[in-house]
mmCIF file of C-alpha atoms in Angstrom:
data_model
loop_
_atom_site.group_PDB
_atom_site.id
_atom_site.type_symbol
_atom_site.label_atom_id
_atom_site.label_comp_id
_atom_site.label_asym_id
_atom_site.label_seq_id
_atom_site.Cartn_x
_atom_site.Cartn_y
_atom_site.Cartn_z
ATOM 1 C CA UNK A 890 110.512 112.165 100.337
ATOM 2 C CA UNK A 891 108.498 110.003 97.979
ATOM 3 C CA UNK A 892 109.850 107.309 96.009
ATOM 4 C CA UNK A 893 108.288 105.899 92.277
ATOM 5 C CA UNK A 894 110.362 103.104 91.038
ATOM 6 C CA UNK A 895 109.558 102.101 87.546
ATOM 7 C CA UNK A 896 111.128 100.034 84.255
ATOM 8 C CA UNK A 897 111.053 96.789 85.320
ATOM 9 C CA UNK A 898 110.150 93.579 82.900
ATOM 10 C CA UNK A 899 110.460 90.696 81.585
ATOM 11 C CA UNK A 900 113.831 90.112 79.697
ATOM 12 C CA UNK A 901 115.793 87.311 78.488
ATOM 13 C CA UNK A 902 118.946 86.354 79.946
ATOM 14 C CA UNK A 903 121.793 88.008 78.577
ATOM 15 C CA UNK A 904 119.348 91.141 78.500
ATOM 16 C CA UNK A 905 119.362 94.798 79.634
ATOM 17 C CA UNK A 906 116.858 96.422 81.222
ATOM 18 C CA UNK A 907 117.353 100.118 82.928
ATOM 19 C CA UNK A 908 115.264 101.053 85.762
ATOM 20 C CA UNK A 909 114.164 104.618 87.089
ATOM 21 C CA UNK A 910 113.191 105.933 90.774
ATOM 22 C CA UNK A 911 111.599 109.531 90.628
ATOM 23 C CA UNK A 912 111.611 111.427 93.919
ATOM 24 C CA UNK A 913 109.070 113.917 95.000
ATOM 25 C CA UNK A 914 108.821 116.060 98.058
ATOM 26 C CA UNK A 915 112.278 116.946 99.214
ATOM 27 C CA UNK A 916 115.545 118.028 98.340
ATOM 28 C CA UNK A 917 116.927 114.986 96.317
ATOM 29 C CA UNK A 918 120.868 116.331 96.325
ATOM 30 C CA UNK A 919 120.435 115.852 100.000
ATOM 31 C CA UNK A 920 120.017 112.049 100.001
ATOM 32 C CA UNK A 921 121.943 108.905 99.466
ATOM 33 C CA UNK A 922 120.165 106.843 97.330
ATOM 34 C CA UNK A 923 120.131 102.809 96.993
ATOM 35 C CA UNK A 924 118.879 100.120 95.254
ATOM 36 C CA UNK A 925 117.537 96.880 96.999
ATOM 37 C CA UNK A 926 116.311 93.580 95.631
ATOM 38 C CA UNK A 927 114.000 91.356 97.359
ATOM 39 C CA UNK A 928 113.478 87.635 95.465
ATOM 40 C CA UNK A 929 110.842 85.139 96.263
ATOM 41 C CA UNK A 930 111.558 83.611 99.605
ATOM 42 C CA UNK A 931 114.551 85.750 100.382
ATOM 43 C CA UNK A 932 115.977 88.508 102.230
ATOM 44 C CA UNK A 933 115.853 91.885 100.844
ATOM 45 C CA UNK A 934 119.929 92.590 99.400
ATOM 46 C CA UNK A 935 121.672 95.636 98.491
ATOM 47 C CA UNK A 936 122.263 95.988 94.919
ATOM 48 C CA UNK A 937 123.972 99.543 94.923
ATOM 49 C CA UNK A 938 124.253 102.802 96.306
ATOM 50 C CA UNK A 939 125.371 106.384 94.834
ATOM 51 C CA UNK A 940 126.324 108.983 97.192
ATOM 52 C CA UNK A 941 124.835 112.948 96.865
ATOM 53 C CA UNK A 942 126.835 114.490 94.176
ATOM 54 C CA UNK A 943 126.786 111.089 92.134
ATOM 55 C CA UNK A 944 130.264 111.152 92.106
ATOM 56 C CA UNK A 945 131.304 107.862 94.002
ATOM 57 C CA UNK A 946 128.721 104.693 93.888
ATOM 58 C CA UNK A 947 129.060 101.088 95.436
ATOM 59 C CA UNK A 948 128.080 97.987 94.122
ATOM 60 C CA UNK A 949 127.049 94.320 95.695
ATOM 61 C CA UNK A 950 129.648 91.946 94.263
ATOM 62 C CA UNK A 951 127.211 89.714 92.295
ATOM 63 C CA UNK A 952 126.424 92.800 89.997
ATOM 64 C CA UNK A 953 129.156 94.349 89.673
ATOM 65 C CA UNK A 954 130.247 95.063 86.413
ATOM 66 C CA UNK A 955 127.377 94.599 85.068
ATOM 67 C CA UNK A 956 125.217 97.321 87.048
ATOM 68 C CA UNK A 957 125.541 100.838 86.788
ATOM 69 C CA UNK A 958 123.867 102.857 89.103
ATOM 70 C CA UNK A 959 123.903 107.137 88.307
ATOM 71 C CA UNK A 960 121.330 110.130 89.318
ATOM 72 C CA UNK A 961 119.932 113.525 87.842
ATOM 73 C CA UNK A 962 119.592 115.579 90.501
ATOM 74 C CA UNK A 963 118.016 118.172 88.284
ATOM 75 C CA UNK A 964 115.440 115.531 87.825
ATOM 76 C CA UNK A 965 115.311 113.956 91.037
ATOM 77 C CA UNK A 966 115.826 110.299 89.090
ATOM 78 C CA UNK A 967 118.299 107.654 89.983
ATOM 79 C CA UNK A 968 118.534 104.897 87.298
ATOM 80 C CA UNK A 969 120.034 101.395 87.542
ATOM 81 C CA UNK A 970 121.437 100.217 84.198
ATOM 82 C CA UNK A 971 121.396 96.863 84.225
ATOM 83 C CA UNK A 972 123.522 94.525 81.390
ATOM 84 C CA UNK A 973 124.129 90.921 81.165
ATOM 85 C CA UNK A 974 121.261 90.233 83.463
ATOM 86 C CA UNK A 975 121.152 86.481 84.626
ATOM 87 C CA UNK A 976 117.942 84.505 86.200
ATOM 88 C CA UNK A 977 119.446 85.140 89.666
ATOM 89 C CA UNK A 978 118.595 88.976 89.197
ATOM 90 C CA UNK A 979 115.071 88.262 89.469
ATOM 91 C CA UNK A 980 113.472 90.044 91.851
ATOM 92 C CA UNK A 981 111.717 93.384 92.850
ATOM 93 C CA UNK A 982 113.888 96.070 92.568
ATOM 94 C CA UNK A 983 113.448 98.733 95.615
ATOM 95 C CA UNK A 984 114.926 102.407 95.624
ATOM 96 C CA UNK A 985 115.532 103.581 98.797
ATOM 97 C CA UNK A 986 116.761 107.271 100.586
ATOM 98 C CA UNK A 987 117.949 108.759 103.271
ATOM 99 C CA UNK A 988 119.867 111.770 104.416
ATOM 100 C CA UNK A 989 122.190 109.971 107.115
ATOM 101 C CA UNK A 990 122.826 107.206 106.835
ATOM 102 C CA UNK A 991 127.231 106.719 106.827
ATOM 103 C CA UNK A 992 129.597 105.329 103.964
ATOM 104 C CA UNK A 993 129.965 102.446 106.517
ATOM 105 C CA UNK A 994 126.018 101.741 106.682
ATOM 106 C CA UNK A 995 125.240 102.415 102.921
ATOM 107 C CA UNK A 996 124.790 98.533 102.029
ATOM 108 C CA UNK A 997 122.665 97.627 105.288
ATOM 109 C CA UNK A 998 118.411 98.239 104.518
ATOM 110 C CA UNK A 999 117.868 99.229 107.604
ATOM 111 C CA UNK A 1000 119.924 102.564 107.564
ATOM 112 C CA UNK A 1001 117.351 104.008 104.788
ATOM 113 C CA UNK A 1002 114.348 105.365 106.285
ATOM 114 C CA UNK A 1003 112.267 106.272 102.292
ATOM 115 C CA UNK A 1004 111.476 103.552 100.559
ATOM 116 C CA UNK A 1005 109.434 102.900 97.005
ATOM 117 C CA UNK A 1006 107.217 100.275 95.980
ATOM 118 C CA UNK A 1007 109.496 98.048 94.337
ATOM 119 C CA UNK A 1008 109.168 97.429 90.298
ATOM 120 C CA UNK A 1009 109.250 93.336 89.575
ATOM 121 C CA UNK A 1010 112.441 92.295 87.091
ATOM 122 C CA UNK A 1011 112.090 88.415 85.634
ATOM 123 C CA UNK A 1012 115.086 87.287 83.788
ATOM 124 C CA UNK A 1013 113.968 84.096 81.749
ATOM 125 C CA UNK A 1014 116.719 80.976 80.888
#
């Protein structure tokens, strides 16, 4: 499967932004799908995960309640909805896939095989 992330900005703190991942060449209701962030000089961290169906979706404590994370499946889209975004949310914002990987591995990067090319968020102070 192929992964295009896009919707990512410059915003002012306090700001929303809402970002997209469109996924091409297999069946999307088959895959768990994630968001990552990667920010200068750091390790790439889970932001939040939806399972197939969209019906349950996990969340890395430092966003939660303010991200929302949901999917088309008719469109093959997940979007991140994010609110109240702070200058610590800057980053590149990856969607990633993967048919397998287990409710217990669904916040570790290295259980998601399909990755996209990340879309850059800068929160300004």
């Amino acid at each position: 499967v192929q992964l295009q992330a896009s919707g990512g900005g410059l915003v002012q703190a306090g700001g929303s932004l809402r970002l997209s991942c469109a996924a091409s060449g297999g069946t999307f209701s088959n895959y768990k799908m994630a968001w990552f962030r990667q920010a200068p000089g750091k390790e790439r961290e889970f932001v939040a995960a939806i399972r197939y169906s969209g019906g349950s979706s996990y969340y890395a404590d430092s966003v939660k309640g303010r991200f929302t994370m949901s999917r088309d499946n008719v469109k093959s889209t997940v979007y991140l909805q994010m609110n109240v975004l702070k200058p610590e949310d800057t980053a590149v914002y990856y969607c990633a896939a993967d048919r397998g990987v287990i409710l217990s591995e669904i916040r570790n990067k290295d259980a998601y095989d399909y990755w996209g090319q990340g879309t850059l968020v800068t929160v300004s102070s």
